[in-house]
C-alpha positions as YAML, in Angstrom:
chain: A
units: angstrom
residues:
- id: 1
  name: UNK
  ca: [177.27, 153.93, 209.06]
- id: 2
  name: UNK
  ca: [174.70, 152.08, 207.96]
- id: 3
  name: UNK
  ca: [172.03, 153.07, 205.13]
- id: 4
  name: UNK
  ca: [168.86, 151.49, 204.53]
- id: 5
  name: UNK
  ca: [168.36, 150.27, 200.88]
- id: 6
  name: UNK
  ca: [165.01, 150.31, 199.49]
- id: 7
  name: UNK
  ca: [163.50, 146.90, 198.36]
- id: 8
  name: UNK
  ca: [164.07, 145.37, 195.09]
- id: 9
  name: UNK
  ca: [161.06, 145.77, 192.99]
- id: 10
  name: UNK
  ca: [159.50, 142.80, 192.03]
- id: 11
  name: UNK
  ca: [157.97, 141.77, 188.63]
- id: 12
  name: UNK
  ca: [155.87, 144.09, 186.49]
- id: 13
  name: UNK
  ca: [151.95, 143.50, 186.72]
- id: 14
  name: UNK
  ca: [149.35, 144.82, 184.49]
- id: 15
  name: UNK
  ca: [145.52, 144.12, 185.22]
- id: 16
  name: UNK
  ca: [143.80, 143.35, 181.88]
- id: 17
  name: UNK
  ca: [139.85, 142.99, 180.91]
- id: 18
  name: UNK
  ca: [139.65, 140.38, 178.62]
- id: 19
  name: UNK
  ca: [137.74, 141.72, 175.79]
- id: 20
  name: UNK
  ca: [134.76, 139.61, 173.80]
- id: 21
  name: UNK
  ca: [136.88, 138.54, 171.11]
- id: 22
  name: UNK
  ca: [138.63, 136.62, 173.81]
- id: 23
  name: UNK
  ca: [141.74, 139.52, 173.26]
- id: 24
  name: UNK
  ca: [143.94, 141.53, 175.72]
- id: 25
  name: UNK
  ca: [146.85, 143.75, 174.81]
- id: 26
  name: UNK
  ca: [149.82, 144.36, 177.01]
- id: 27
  name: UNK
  ca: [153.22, 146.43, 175.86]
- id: 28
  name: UNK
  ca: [151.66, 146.51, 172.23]
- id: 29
  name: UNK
  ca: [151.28, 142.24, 172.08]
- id: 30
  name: UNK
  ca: [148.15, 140.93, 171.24]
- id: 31
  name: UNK
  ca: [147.37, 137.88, 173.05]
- id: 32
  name: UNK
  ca: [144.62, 135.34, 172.17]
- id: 33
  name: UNK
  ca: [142.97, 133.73, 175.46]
- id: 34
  name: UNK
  ca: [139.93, 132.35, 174.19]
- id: 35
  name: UNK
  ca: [136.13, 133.34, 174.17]
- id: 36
  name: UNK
  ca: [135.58, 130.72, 176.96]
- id: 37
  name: UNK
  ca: [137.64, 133.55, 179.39]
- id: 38
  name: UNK
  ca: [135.61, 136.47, 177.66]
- id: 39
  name: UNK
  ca: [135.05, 139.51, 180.65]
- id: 40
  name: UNK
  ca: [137.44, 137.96, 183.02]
- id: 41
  name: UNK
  ca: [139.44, 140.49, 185.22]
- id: 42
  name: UNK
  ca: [143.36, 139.02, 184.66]
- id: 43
  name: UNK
  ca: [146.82, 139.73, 186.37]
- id: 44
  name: UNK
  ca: [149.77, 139.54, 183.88]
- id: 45
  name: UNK
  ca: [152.64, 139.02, 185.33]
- id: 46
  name: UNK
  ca: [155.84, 140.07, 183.21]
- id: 47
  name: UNK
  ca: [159.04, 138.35, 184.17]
- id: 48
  name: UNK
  ca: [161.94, 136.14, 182.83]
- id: 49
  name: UNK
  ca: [160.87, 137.36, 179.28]
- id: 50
  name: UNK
  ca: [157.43, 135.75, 179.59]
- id: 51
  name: UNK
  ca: [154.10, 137.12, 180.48]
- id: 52
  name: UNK
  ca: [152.37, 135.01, 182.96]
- id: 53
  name: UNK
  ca: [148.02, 135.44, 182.93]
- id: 54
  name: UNK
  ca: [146.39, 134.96, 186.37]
- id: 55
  name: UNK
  ca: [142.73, 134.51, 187.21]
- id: 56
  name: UNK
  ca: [143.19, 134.30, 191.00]
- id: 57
  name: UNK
  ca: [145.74, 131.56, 191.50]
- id: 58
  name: UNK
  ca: [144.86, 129.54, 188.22]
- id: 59
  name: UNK
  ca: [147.60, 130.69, 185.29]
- id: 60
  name: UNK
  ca: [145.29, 130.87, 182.09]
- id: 61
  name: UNK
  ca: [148.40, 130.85, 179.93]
- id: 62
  name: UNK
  ca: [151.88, 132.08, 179.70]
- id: 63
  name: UNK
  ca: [153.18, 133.83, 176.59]
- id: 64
  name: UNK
  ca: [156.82, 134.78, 175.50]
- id: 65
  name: UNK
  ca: [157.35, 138.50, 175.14]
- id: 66
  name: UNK
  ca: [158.10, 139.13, 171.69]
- id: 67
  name: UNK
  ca: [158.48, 143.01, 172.81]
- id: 68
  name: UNK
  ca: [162.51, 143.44, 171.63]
- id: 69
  name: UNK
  ca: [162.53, 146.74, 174.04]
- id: 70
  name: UNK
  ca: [161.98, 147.62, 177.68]
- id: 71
  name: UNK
  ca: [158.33, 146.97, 179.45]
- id: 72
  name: UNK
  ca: [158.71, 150.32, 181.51]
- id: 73
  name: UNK
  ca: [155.91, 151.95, 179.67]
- id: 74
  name: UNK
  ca: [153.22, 149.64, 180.02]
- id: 75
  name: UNK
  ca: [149.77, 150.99, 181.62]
- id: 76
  name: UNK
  ca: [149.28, 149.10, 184.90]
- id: 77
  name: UNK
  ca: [145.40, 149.36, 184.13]
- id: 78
  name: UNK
  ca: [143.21, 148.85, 181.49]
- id: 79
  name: UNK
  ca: [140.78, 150.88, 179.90]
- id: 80
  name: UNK
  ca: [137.33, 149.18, 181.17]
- id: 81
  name: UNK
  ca: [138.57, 149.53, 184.33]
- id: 82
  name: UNK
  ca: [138.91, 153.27, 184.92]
- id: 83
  name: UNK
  ca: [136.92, 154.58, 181.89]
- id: 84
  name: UNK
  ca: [137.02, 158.05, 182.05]
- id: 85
  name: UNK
  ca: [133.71, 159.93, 181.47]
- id: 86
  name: UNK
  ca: [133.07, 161.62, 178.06]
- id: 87
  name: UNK
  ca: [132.83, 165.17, 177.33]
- id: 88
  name: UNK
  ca: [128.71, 166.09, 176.58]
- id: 89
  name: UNK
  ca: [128.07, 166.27, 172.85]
- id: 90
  name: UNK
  ca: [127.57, 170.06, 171.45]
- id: 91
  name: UNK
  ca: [124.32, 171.12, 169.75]
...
C-alpha cells in the first residue's frame, strides 16, 4: 500500500514595498535597504535563519533573523499592495 505524501514546503516568502525611508518590515524586523531602492516591489526569502531580499534575480541584501521565535505568522503581503478601501467619513 502505497500513500502519496504531500511535498515538502519550501522556504517562507513575503512580498514587501519598500517604503521612502528606504524601510521594510518583515516578522517585526526593521530592515534598512537604502533610499536608492525606495518603491521597489521585493521578495524576501526566509531560510537558514537569514532573510534573503530579491528584486527579480538580483539579491539586494541578506539579513540575519534576529526574530528568537517561529516565522509562521508573518503576512505574505504587504500593506501597499492590497490596501483595503476606507470606510466614508460621517457628517
Amino acid at each position: 500500500m502505497t500513500t502519496d505524501l504531500p511535498a515538502p514546503a519550501g522556504p517562507a516568502q513575503a512580498e514587501r514595498a519598500i517604503d521612502k525611508g528606504g524601510r521594510i518590515m518583515v516578522g517585526g524586523q526593521r530592515m534598512k535597504l537604502g533610499k536608492r531602492n525606495v518603491g521597489k516591489q521585493v521578495a524576501v526569502v526566509i531560510e537558514d535563519g537569514c532573510f534573503h531580499i530579491m528584486y527579480g534575480a538580483e539579491e539586494l541584501a541578506v539579513r540575519q533573523c534576529k526574530t528568537t521565535g517561529p516565522l509562521a505568522g508573518i503576512k505574505t503581503t504587504s500593506k501597499s499592495q492590497n490596501p483595503e478601501p476606507r470606510p466614508p467619513k460621517a457628517p
